[in-house]
XYZ file of N, CA and C in Angstrom:
795
model
N 236.173 -37.026 84.079
C 236.558 -37.802 82.904
C 235.307 -38.283 82.201
N 235.231 -38.094 80.880
C 234.092 -38.513 80.096
C 234.583 -39.255 78.875
N 233.882 -40.311 78.501
C 234.259 -41.039 77.298
C 235.161 -42.207 77.614
N 235.352 -43.061 76.638
C 236.118 -44.284 76.825
C 237.574 -44.081 76.499
N 238.441 -44.777 77.237
C 239.879 -44.732 76.965
C 240.170 -45.452 75.657
N 241.167 -45.011 74.924
C 241.502 -45.625 73.630
C 242.945 -45.332 73.300
N 243.351 -45.775 72.110
C 244.705 -45.504 71.650
C 244.752 -44.225 70.814
N 243.702 -43.453 70.852
C 243.669 -42.204 70.113
C 244.716 -41.232 70.655
N 245.224 -40.328 69.816
C 246.141 -39.302 70.331
C 245.397 -38.377 71.274
N 246.149 -37.664 72.112
C 245.563 -36.779 73.109
C 246.051 -35.355 72.906
N 245.111 -34.402 72.956
C 245.439 -32.982 72.875
C 245.026 -32.302 74.176
N 245.859 -31.406 74.663
C 245.515 -30.575 75.814
C 245.298 -29.156 75.307
N 244.121 -28.601 75.598
C 243.743 -27.276 75.109
C 243.496 -26.357 76.296
N 244.255 -25.271 76.403
C 244.003 -24.289 77.451
C 242.981 -23.268 76.960
N 242.267 -22.659 77.904
C 241.221 -21.717 77.515
C 240.122 -22.394 76.730
N 239.816 -23.654 77.110
C 238.899 -24.473 76.321
C 237.430 -24.179 76.596
N 237.132 -23.303 77.528
C 235.740 -23.099 77.918
C 234.956 -22.208 76.959
N 235.622 -21.536 76.024
C 234.908 -20.650 75.105
C 235.766 -20.365 73.876
N 235.151 -19.727 72.902
C 235.852 -19.189 71.743
C 236.679 -20.192 70.973
N 237.878 -19.774 70.615
C 238.759 -20.627 69.824
C 239.150 -21.883 70.584
N 239.235 -21.815 71.908
C 239.577 -22.999 72.682
C 238.545 -24.092 72.530
N 237.264 -23.728 72.653
C 236.193 -24.702 72.442
C 236.237 -25.248 71.024
N 236.447 -24.364 70.071
C 236.481 -24.798 68.668
C 237.640 -25.746 68.407
N 238.807 -25.487 69.015
C 239.929 -26.426 68.883
C 239.548 -27.793 69.445
N 238.935 -27.803 70.625
C 238.571 -29.076 71.243
C 237.611 -29.864 70.356
N 236.625 -29.181 69.787
C 235.629 -29.844 68.944
C 236.264 -30.385 67.667
N 237.053 -29.554 66.993
C 237.639 -30.000 65.725
C 238.701 -31.076 65.932
N 239.450 -30.990 67.019
C 240.431 -32.043 67.293
C 239.732 -33.358 67.623
N 238.624 -33.291 68.349
C 237.843 -34.501 68.609
C 237.349 -35.098 67.294
N 236.904 -34.239 66.382
C 236.455 -34.708 65.068
C 237.583 -35.377 64.296
N 238.813 -34.945 64.557
C 239.972 -35.529 63.871
C 240.504 -36.775 64.576
N 239.852 -37.193 65.651
C 240.237 -38.434 66.306
C 241.047 -38.287 67.575
N 241.137 -37.079 68.104
C 241.874 -36.852 69.346
C 240.958 -37.041 70.556
N 241.502 -37.561 71.642
C 240.938 -37.356 72.961
C 241.483 -36.023 73.463
N 240.803 -35.410 74.439
C 241.184 -34.059 74.830
C 241.250 -33.901 76.342
N 242.151 -33.027 76.760
C 242.212 -32.538 78.136
C 241.832 -31.068 78.071
N 240.757 -30.701 78.754
C 240.198 -29.366 78.671
C 240.618 -28.556 79.896
N 241.292 -27.432 79.662
C 241.824 -26.612 80.754
C 241.224 -25.213 80.696
N 240.700 -24.748 81.814
C 240.210 -23.370 81.945
C 239.785 -23.167 83.396
N 239.326 -21.963 83.707
C 238.853 -21.663 85.062
C 237.395 -22.059 85.269
N 236.603 -22.043 84.199
C 235.155 -22.220 84.307
C 234.787 -23.699 84.265
N 234.638 -24.303 85.453
C 234.377 -25.739 85.522
C 233.030 -26.107 84.897
N 232.023 -25.270 85.074
C 230.701 -25.575 84.534
C 230.756 -25.701 83.018
N 231.384 -24.724 82.377
C 231.496 -24.781 80.916
C 232.359 -25.958 80.462
N 233.442 -26.202 81.176
C 234.315 -27.310 80.791
C 233.572 -28.644 80.852
N 232.817 -28.849 81.908
C 232.114 -30.125 82.053
C 231.001 -30.268 81.017
N 230.357 -29.170 80.677
C 229.346 -29.224 79.621
C 229.989 -29.620 78.289
N 231.157 -29.050 77.994
C 231.863 -29.401 76.762
C 232.348 -30.850 76.818
N 232.855 -31.284 77.970
C 233.312 -32.665 78.114
C 232.168 -33.643 77.896
N 230.993 -33.323 78.426
C 229.829 -34.199 78.226
C 229.437 -34.249 76.750
N 229.493 -33.096 76.110
C 229.152 -33.021 74.684
C 230.099 -33.871 73.845
N 231.381 -33.774 74.133
C 232.357 -34.559 73.376
C 232.308 -36.034 73.767
N 232.090 -36.299 75.045
C 232.015 -37.680 75.502
C 230.878 -38.441 74.867
N 229.767 -37.760 74.612
C 228.616 -38.399 73.981
C 228.936 -38.844 72.558
N 230.000 -38.280 72.000
C 230.414 -38.643 70.644
C 231.563 -39.646 70.645
N 231.923 -40.154 71.835
C 232.960 -41.177 71.912
C 234.352 -40.669 72.171
N 234.475 -39.386 72.492
C 235.776 -38.791 72.799
C 236.025 -38.837 74.297
N 237.205 -39.265 74.708
C 237.568 -39.117 76.112
C 237.910 -37.653 76.333
N 237.198 -37.025 77.255
C 237.389 -35.598 77.523
C 237.592 -35.412 79.019
N 238.810 -35.123 79.415
C 239.139 -34.901 80.820
C 239.114 -33.409 81.121
N 238.621 -33.066 82.291
C 238.525 -31.674 82.722
C 239.612 -31.384 83.748
N 240.366 -30.330 83.504
C 241.409 -29.883 84.428
C 241.178 -28.402 84.703
N 240.561 -28.107 85.841
C 240.224 -26.725 86.177
C 241.470 -26.033 86.724
N 241.865 -24.930 86.096
C 243.075 -24.224 86.527
C 243.041 -22.785 86.044
N 243.404 -21.888 86.936
C 243.626 -20.486 86.590
C 245.112 -20.336 86.300
N 245.458 -20.099 85.051
C 246.864 -20.065 84.658
C 247.610 -18.850 85.190
N 246.887 -17.904 85.783
C 247.566 -16.788 86.454
C 248.082 -17.191 87.828
N 247.649 -18.344 88.325
C 248.039 -18.860 89.635
C 249.134 -19.912 89.452
N 250.360 -19.649 89.892
C 251.456 -20.610 89.676
C 251.163 -22.008 90.206
N 250.468 -22.113 91.337
C 250.162 -23.436 91.895
C 249.187 -24.190 91.002
N 248.187 -23.494 90.498
C 247.231 -24.127 89.594
C 247.909 -24.489 88.273
N 248.746 -23.601 87.783
C 249.457 -23.877 86.533
C 250.366 -25.080 86.677
N 250.928 -25.289 87.856
C 251.817 -26.425 88.079
C 251.095 -27.755 87.860
N 249.773 -27.795 88.137
C 249.010 -29.016 87.892
C 248.959 -29.323 86.400
N 248.833 -28.284 85.602
C 248.811 -28.474 84.147
C 250.191 -28.906 83.661
N 251.224 -28.294 84.209
C 252.587 -28.691 83.846
C 252.823 -30.173 84.150
N 252.352 -30.623 85.326
C 252.531 -32.039 85.690
C 251.776 -32.957 84.735
N 250.578 -32.519 84.321
C 249.809 -33.357 83.374
C 250.559 -33.509 82.061
N 251.272 -32.474 81.661
C 252.036 -32.521 80.421
C 253.329 -33.316 80.566
N 254.010 -33.125 81.682
C 255.341 -33.713 81.845
C 255.315 -35.099 82.464
N 254.355 -35.339 83.361
C 254.332 -36.593 84.112
C 252.918 -37.151 84.197
N 252.355 -37.633 83.082
C 250.992 -38.161 83.133
C 250.895 -39.354 84.087
N 249.757 -39.476 84.749
C 249.532 -40.597 85.658
C 249.396 -41.895 84.867
N 249.376 -43.009 85.592
C 249.325 -44.322 84.951
C 248.117 -44.462 84.033
N 246.983 -43.890 84.441
C 245.760 -44.015 83.643
C 245.569 -42.855 82.669
N 246.600 -42.037 82.483
C 246.519 -40.898 81.582
C 247.464 -41.077 80.402
N 246.989 -40.741 79.205
C 247.820 -40.839 78.009
C 248.744 -39.631 77.917
N 249.936 -39.809 77.373
C 250.800 -38.648 77.124
C 250.110 -37.674 76.171
N 250.406 -36.406 76.325
C 249.818 -35.391 75.458
C 250.617 -35.314 74.160
N 249.914 -35.508 73.049
C 250.545 -35.454 71.725
C 250.501 -34.056 71.116
N 249.512 -33.265 71.511
C 249.372 -31.912 70.970
C 248.967 -30.969 72.093
N 249.767 -29.938 72.297
C 249.452 -28.878 73.256
C 248.973 -27.660 72.484
N 247.770 -27.187 72.809
C 247.258 -25.955 72.213
C 247.210 -24.889 73.306
N 248.169 -23.983 73.263
C 248.232 -22.878 74.227
C 247.323 -21.764 73.732
N 246.041 -21.915 74.026
C 245.044 -20.968 73.538
C 244.686 -19.896 74.559
N 244.815 -20.182 75.852
C 244.378 -19.242 76.878
C 245.098 -17.907 76.751
N 244.345 -16.835 76.897
C 244.935 -15.504 76.836
C 243.839 -14.454 76.842
N 244.196 -13.247 77.216
C 243.206 -12.181 77.249
C 243.924 -10.837 77.209
N 243.158 -9.794 76.940
C 243.687 -8.436 76.934
C 243.107 -7.667 78.103
N 243.791 -6.615 78.509
C 243.285 -5.722 79.545
C 242.856 -4.411 78.911
N 241.792 -3.844 79.430
C 241.303 -2.575 78.895
C 242.108 -1.413 79.466
N 242.131 -0.315 78.747
C 242.775 0.888 79.262
C 244.231 1.004 78.865
N 244.796 2.148 79.212
C 246.184 2.444 78.880
C 247.141 1.772 79.863
N 248.342 1.530 79.434
C 249.359 0.873 80.254
C 249.575 1.608 81.569
N 249.791 2.924 81.486
C 250.143 3.676 82.693
C 248.973 3.820 83.662
N 247.749 3.556 83.197
C 246.598 3.661 84.069
C 246.095 2.326 84.586
N 246.821 1.260 84.268
C 246.393 -0.085 84.660
C 247.161 -0.532 85.895
N 246.444 -1.107 86.842
C 247.055 -1.603 88.081
C 248.189 -2.572 87.757
N 249.361 -2.398 88.364
C 250.472 -3.319 88.093
C 250.113 -4.783 88.336
N 249.269 -5.059 89.318
C 248.874 -6.443 89.587
C 248.067 -7.010 88.423
N 247.262 -6.181 87.781
C 246.485 -6.617 86.614
C 247.421 -6.928 85.450
N 248.410 -6.064 85.256
C 249.386 -6.309 84.187
C 250.176 -7.585 84.452
N 250.558 -7.799 85.697
C 251.334 -8.986 86.042
C 250.528 -10.257 85.830
N 249.241 -10.242 86.205
C 248.389 -11.413 86.008
C 248.219 -11.701 84.522
N 248.065 -10.639 83.734
C 247.957 -10.804 82.290
C 249.214 -11.440 81.710
N 250.366 -10.997 82.178
C 251.641 -11.544 81.716
C 251.766 -13.016 82.115
N 251.298 -13.368 83.304
C 251.361 -14.764 83.753
C 250.610 -15.679 82.799
N 249.426 -15.258 82.361
C 248.607 -16.090 81.482
C 249.125 -16.055 80.046
N 249.354 -14.862 79.516
C 249.662 -14.705 78.099
C 251.079 -15.112 77.726
N 252.022 -14.969 78.662
C 253.428 -15.203 78.332
C 254.044 -16.320 79.180
N 254.040 -16.144 80.498
C 254.716 -17.110 81.365
C 254.121 -18.505 81.231
N 252.805 -18.597 81.190
C 252.172 -19.910 81.088
C 252.553 -20.625 79.803
N 252.564 -19.906 78.707
C 252.938 -20.530 77.435
C 254.376 -21.043 77.486
N 255.255 -20.213 78.024
C 256.659 -20.618 78.160
C 256.788 -21.901 78.983
N 256.146 -21.926 80.154
C 256.319 -23.059 81.060
C 255.589 -24.311 80.580
N 254.426 -24.148 79.951
C 253.730 -25.323 79.438
C 254.475 -25.926 78.252
N 255.068 -25.091 77.408
C 255.922 -25.622 76.333
C 257.097 -26.389 76.927
N 257.697 -25.818 77.960
C 258.861 -26.472 78.585
C 258.474 -27.790 79.221
N 257.259 -27.877 79.755
C 256.798 -29.128 80.358
C 256.496 -30.184 79.304
N 255.948 -29.765 78.175
C 255.476 -30.722 77.170
C 256.567 -31.226 76.226
N 257.476 -30.354 75.831
C 258.381 -30.687 74.730
C 259.373 -31.821 75.029
N 259.972 -31.907 76.221
C 260.931 -33.008 76.430
C 260.331 -34.393 76.191
N 259.115 -34.640 76.698
C 258.474 -35.932 76.488
C 258.143 -36.179 75.033
N 257.691 -35.135 74.347
C 257.387 -35.279 72.920
C 258.637 -35.634 72.135
N 259.727 -34.943 72.442
C 260.983 -35.218 71.743
C 261.453 -36.642 72.027
N 261.324 -37.070 73.272
C 261.729 -38.433 73.635
C 260.895 -39.473 72.890
N 259.594 -39.199 72.707
C 258.719 -40.129 72.001
C 258.851 -40.012 70.490
N 259.455 -38.913 70.027
C 259.650 -38.712 68.594
C 258.413 -38.273 67.851
N 257.470 -37.688 68.575
C 256.244 -37.209 67.919
C 255.572 -36.179 68.834
N 254.691 -35.402 68.219
C 253.921 -34.431 68.997
C 254.064 -33.037 68.440
N 253.390 -32.099 69.101
C 253.466 -30.735 68.617
C 252.796 -29.742 69.550
N 253.022 -28.460 69.245
C 252.486 -27.352 70.030
C 251.954 -26.301 69.067
N 250.752 -25.813 69.357
C 250.207 -24.641 68.667
C 250.054 -23.541 69.706
N 250.751 -22.437 69.503
C 250.665 -21.292 70.408
C 249.802 -20.210 69.774
N 248.738 -19.827 70.481
C 247.853 -18.808 69.935
C 248.472 -17.434 70.136
N 248.954 -16.861 69.048
C 249.483 -15.502 69.072
C 248.445 -14.594 68.427
N 248.854 -13.580 67.701
C 247.903 -12.644 67.110
C 248.603 -11.762 66.087
N 247.833 -11.301 65.115
C 248.341 -10.287 64.195
C 248.771 -9.042 64.967
N 248.156 -8.805 66.131
C 248.532 -7.646 66.953
C 250.006 -7.671 67.323
N 250.614 -8.844 67.354
C 252.025 -8.952 67.686
C 252.947 -8.400 66.618
N 252.409 -8.160 65.418
C 253.224 -7.610 64.336
C 253.088 -6.093 64.228
N 252.147 -5.512 64.997
C 251.834 -4.101 64.839
C 252.093 -3.330 66.127
N 252.675 -2.139 66.043
C 252.843 -1.327 67.243
C 251.481 -0.874 67.728
N 251.337 -0.746 69.040
C 250.030 -0.368 69.548
C 250.102 0.345 70.879
N 248.968 0.918 71.259
C 248.825 1.555 72.558
C 248.129 0.571 73.483
N 247.603 1.088 74.585
C 246.781 0.253 75.440
C 247.589 -0.697 76.293
N 247.119 -1.917 76.381
C 247.691 -2.915 77.279
C 248.968 -3.521 76.711
N 249.438 -4.550 77.395
C 250.644 -5.254 76.951
C 250.304 -6.442 76.052
N 249.075 -6.521 75.610
C 248.619 -7.672 74.827
C 249.485 -7.904 73.585
N 249.637 -6.872 72.758
C 250.399 -7.027 71.521
C 251.852 -7.389 71.772
N 252.436 -6.812 72.816
C 253.826 -7.127 73.148
C 253.972 -8.595 73.533
N 253.016 -9.097 74.320
C 253.055 -10.509 74.686
C 252.906 -11.416 73.490
N 252.051 -11.029 72.557
C 251.849 -11.850 71.364
C 253.085 -11.825 70.456
N 253.770 -10.690 70.401
C 255.024 -10.639 69.638
C 256.027 -11.637 70.210
N 256.081 -11.711 71.531
C 256.969 -12.680 72.187
C 256.576 -14.103 71.808
N 255.278 -14.410 71.838
C 254.841 -15.773 71.537
C 255.167 -16.175 70.104
N 255.009 -15.237 69.186
C 255.342 -15.550 67.794
C 256.826 -15.858 67.655
N 257.671 -15.040 68.269
C 259.114 -15.272 68.186
C 259.508 -16.553 68.911
N 258.942 -16.784 70.096
C 259.231 -18.019 70.825
C 258.867 -19.237 69.990
N 257.707 -19.205 69.384
C 257.246 -20.345 68.594
C 258.167 -20.606 67.406
N 258.606 -19.547 66.751
C 259.496 -19.728 65.609
C 260.861 -20.245 66.047
N 261.318 -19.795 67.218
C 262.572 -20.334 67.755
C 262.436 -21.819 68.077
N 261.318 -22.179 68.718
C 261.092 -23.583 69.065
C 260.907 -24.439 67.820
N 260.268 -23.879 66.799
C 260.124 -24.580 65.521
C 261.488 -25.044 65.013
N 262.478 -24.162 65.115
C 263.821 -24.517 64.666
C 264.517 -25.448 65.652
N 264.253 -25.244 66.942
C 264.927 -26.057 67.964
C 264.549 -27.529 67.875
N 263.284 -27.807 67.514
C 262.826 -29.205 67.498
C 262.896 -29.826 66.115
N 263.421 -29.101 65.150
C 263.516 -29.634 63.790
C 264.269 -30.961 63.789
N 263.718 -31.937 63.090
C 264.360 -33.241 62.974
C 264.031 -34.208 64.099
N 263.219 -33.773 65.069
C 262.896 -34.641 66.207
C 261.567 -35.359 66.041
N 260.788 -34.983 65.018
C 259.435 -35.509 64.871
C 258.395 -34.651 65.553
N 258.831 -33.569 66.200
C 257.943 -32.656 66.921
C 257.834 -31.357 66.123
N 256.667 -30.728 66.183
C 256.436 -29.506 65.413
C 255.831 -28.430 66.310
N 256.264 -27.186 66.126
C 255.731 -26.040 66.867
C 255.294 -24.978 65.869
N 254.111 -24.407 66.111
C 253.567 -23.397 65.198
C 252.912 -22.275 65.993
N 253.060 -21.053 65.502
C 252.340 -19.903 66.039
C 251.121 -19.649 65.170
N 249.963 -19.491 65.805
C 248.731 -19.121 65.104
C 248.467 -17.650 65.370
N 248.348 -16.861 64.302
C 248.209 -15.407 64.434
C 246.958 -14.909 63.718
N 245.812 -15.054 64.350
C 244.594 -14.536 63.725
C 244.440 -13.040 63.949
N 243.544 -12.447 63.183
C 243.135 -11.078 63.432
C 241.829 -11.089 64.204
N 240.970 -10.103 63.969
C 239.679 -10.053 64.645
C 238.904 -11.350 64.393
N 238.415 -11.950 65.452
C 237.686 -13.207 65.346
C 236.414 -13.107 66.176
N 235.342 -13.686 65.679
C 234.038 -13.614 66.346
C 234.005 -14.577 67.537
N 234.445 -14.081 68.683
C 234.408 -14.823 69.946
C 233.946 -13.858 71.035
N 234.098 -14.247 72.304
C 233.721 -13.383 73.420
C 234.836 -12.403 73.797
N 235.945 -12.435 73.086
C 237.136 -11.677 73.460
C 236.827 -10.195 73.676
N 236.211 -9.550 72.696
C 235.980 -8.109 72.796
C 234.860 -7.780 73.777
N 233.857 -8.640 73.852
C 232.773 -8.401 74.808
C 233.302 -8.375 76.234
N 234.281 -9.223 76.531
C 234.852 -9.251 77.873
C 235.624 -7.976 78.190
N 236.054 -7.260 77.154
C 236.724 -5.976 77.345
C 235.733 -4.827 77.388
N 234.454 -5.141 77.176
C 233.443 -4.094 77.124
C 233.485 -3.316 75.828
N 233.996 -3.966 74.762
C 234.142 -3.282 73.475
C 233.157 -3.853 72.459
N 232.644 -2.978 71.606
C 231.821 -3.408 70.481
C 232.741 -3.837 69.333
N 232.219 -4.686 68.482
C 232.996 -5.036 67.287
C 233.094 -3.821 66.388
N 234.324 -3.471 66.024
C 234.547 -2.290 65.203
C 235.154 -2.693 63.876
N 235.149 -1.759 62.939
C 235.757 -2.028 61.648
C 234.802 -2.731 60.718
N 235.158 -2.784 59.439
C 234.287 -3.424 58.439
C 234.161 -4.926 58.672
N 233.049 -5.480 58.211
C 232.757 -6.886 58.435
C 233.792 -7.833 57.872
N 234.457 -7.429 56.765
C 235.409 -8.364 56.152
C 236.640 -8.608 57.024
N 236.837 -7.773 58.043
C 237.970 -7.980 58.947
C 237.686 -9.070 59.985
N 236.416 -9.453 60.140
C 236.035 -10.382 61.203
C 235.997 -11.815 60.693
N 236.755 -12.668 61.349
C 236.865 -14.073 60.961
C 235.945 -14.939 61.815
N 235.468 -16.030 61.233
C 234.678 -17.014 61.979
C 235.632 -17.939 62.733
N 235.290 -18.249 63.977
C 236.170 -19.069 64.813
C 236.433 -20.447 64.203
N 235.402 -21.059 63.622
C 235.602 -22.403 63.061
C 236.566 -22.376 61.884
N 236.535 -21.278 61.110
C 237.439 -21.161 59.969
C 238.874 -20.935 60.425
N 239.055 -20.118 61.473
C 240.396 -19.884 62.018
C 241.035 -21.195 62.465
N 240.270 -21.994 63.200
C 240.811 -23.257 63.709
C 241.054 -24.242 62.580
N 240.144 -24.325 61.638
C 240.336 -25.246 60.513
C 241.591 -24.878 59.722
N 241.785 -23.582 59.465
C 242.993 -23.143 58.751
C 244.243 -23.449 59.563
N 244.157 -23.242 60.873
C 245.315 -23.507 61.729
C 245.697 -24.978 61.707
N 244.725 -25.848 61.820
C 245.024 -27.282 61.829
C 245.544 -27.745 60.474
N 245.052 -27.136 59.416
C 245.571 -27.457 58.078
C 247.026 -27.012 57.951
N 247.329 -25.802 58.413
C 248.708 -25.318 58.363
C 249.616 -26.159 59.255
N 249.099 -26.572 60.411
C 249.885 -27.413 61.311
C 250.211 -28.743 60.640
N 249.245 -29.321 59.949
C 249.476 -30.587 59.247
C 250.515 -30.433 58.145
N 250.620 -29.223 57.602
C 251.613 -28.937 56.563
C 252.965 -28.548 57.158
N 253.067 -28.594 58.482
C 254.315 -28.317 59.206
C 254.795 -26.890 59.002
N 253.879 -25.961 58.973
C 254.250 -24.556 58.850
C 254.605 -23.984 60.212
N 255.502 -23.021 60.225
C 255.902 -22.395 61.479
C 254.936 -21.300 61.898
N 254.211 -20.755 60.934
C 253.343 -19.612 61.191
C 252.051 -19.793 60.421
N 250.918 -19.569 61.092
C 249.610 -19.630 60.452
C 248.921 -18.292 60.642
N 248.582 -17.643 59.530
C 247.860 -16.370 59.572
C 246.586 -16.544 58.745
N 245.462 -16.839 59.383
C 244.223 -17.066 58.636
C 243.695 -15.789 57.993
N 243.182 -15.920 56.773
C 242.551 -14.796 56.097
C 243.487 -14.016 55.213
N 243.056 -13.751 53.987
C 243.902 -13.047 53.020
C 244.244 -11.641 53.480
N 243.282 -10.957 54.109
C 243.534 -9.584 54.569
C 244.653 -9.568 55.599
N 244.612 -10.501 56.530
C 245.617 -10.510 57.593
C 246.969 -11.008 57.095
N 246.962 -11.880 56.124
C 248.238 -12.260 55.499
C 248.900 -11.030 54.883
N 248.084 -10.182 54.241
C 248.621 -8.967 53.635
C 249.136 -7.999 54.696
N 248.390 -7.853 55.793
C 248.822 -6.954 56.868
C 250.157 -7.397 57.443
N 250.315 -8.698 57.677
C 251.563 -9.216 58.230
C 252.717 -8.981 57.254
N 252.464 -9.207 55.971
C 253.512 -8.989 54.963
C 253.951 -7.523 54.951
N 252.975 -6.596 54.966
C 253.301 -5.169 54.964
C 254.074 -4.798 56.228
N 253.663 -5.369 57.369
C 254.320 -5.026 58.638
C 255.785 -5.422 58.645
N 256.122 -6.441 57.863
C 257.505 -6.914 57.828
C 258.355 -6.143 56.831
N 257.713 -5.530 55.841
C 258.465 -4.917 54.752
C 258.429 -3.390 54.760
N 257.359 -2.817 55.290
C 257.178 -1.367 55.189
C 257.954 -0.625 56.275
N 258.264 0.652 56.057
C 258.887 1.477 57.107
C 257.973 1.557 58.325
N 258.562 1.758 59.489
C 257.803 1.778 60.738
C 256.674 2.803 60.696
N 256.914 3.969 60.114
C 255.872 5.008 60.068
C 254.622 4.491 59.352
N 254.812 3.766 58.272
C 253.677 3.212 57.522
C 252.973 2.142 58.345
N 253.747 1.333 59.046
C 253.167 0.284 59.888
C 252.334 0.900 61.011
N 252.801 2.017 61.569
C 252.041 2.688 62.621
C 250.696 3.192 62.103
N 250.687 3.728 60.903
C 249.432 4.182 60.288
C 248.502 2.995 60.071
N 249.060 1.887 59.578
C 248.271 0.680 59.353
C 247.664 0.174 60.652
N 248.444 0.224 61.713
C 247.954 -0.239 63.010
C 246.789 0.621 63.489
N 246.904 1.925 63.319
C 245.823 2.812 63.766
C 244.551 2.580 62.945
N 244.687 2.402 61.655
C 243.512 2.242 60.784
C 242.854 0.877 60.973
N 243.648 -0.118 61.316
C 243.078 -1.462 61.505
C 242.473 -1.633 62.896
N 242.680 -0.637 63.764
C 242.160 -0.742 65.121
C 243.031 -1.552 66.044
N 244.230 -1.901 65.589
C 245.128 -2.727 66.411
C 245.976 -1.893 67.338
N 245.755 -0.599 67.382
C 246.544 0.244 68.254
C 246.175 0.129 69.714
N 245.120 -0.642 70.032
C 244.714 -0.828 71.426
C 244.557 -2.315 71.707
N 244.633 -2.637 72.989
C 244.407 -4.025 73.388
C 245.611 -4.871 73.299
């Protein structure tokens, strides 16, 4: 635990040790939130907590591998049953997620299952843990990190399929909590400059205009969340891709997916 306790709202961010997760934690702290930082990498989490704590933010570290049901249960308890000295979570950012390299049929079933645990099951269960308390308090919200890949057919791993589920789940929850004071939004970025592709052993491909800055993605997401939107798609190019994917015949969407590089991952 770093920083002083206060009456500030509290956000819990999964996958907070790098990329968009770190950026969410920083920008939410700038907006007056205290934060609970969740990820596997304790060293990175504590470095981020110290950085935020030095600025007056209470930053708690919760080390958990969301592919492990027992570890995930600790995060669920933090959301559903905060301890006496812990503030209720006002904003859940389900940012943790990753893709697997290679084709579906050539990937170890255990690898696919672990990916599903993090990308899909964890989001489902953490939403279920957080939402009842938020509804009871009459305030709060959830941002689920999905992807433009969820709108496009693709090869490779189950990443895009999982993101399609998250987008639909978020939109369903958006309607389910309407009128309660609670808000749910899906964030669907395209290519973003983080460690995501490096961890897959992939170089950044495609023209530079397709690549978004992480700070801009998060800033746009928080702005859309404040406007109570159900869906946030940062960047004009990706807004256009999503629109075409919803309106064009499947054959055209498949061509678009191949040309945009979204056919894998």
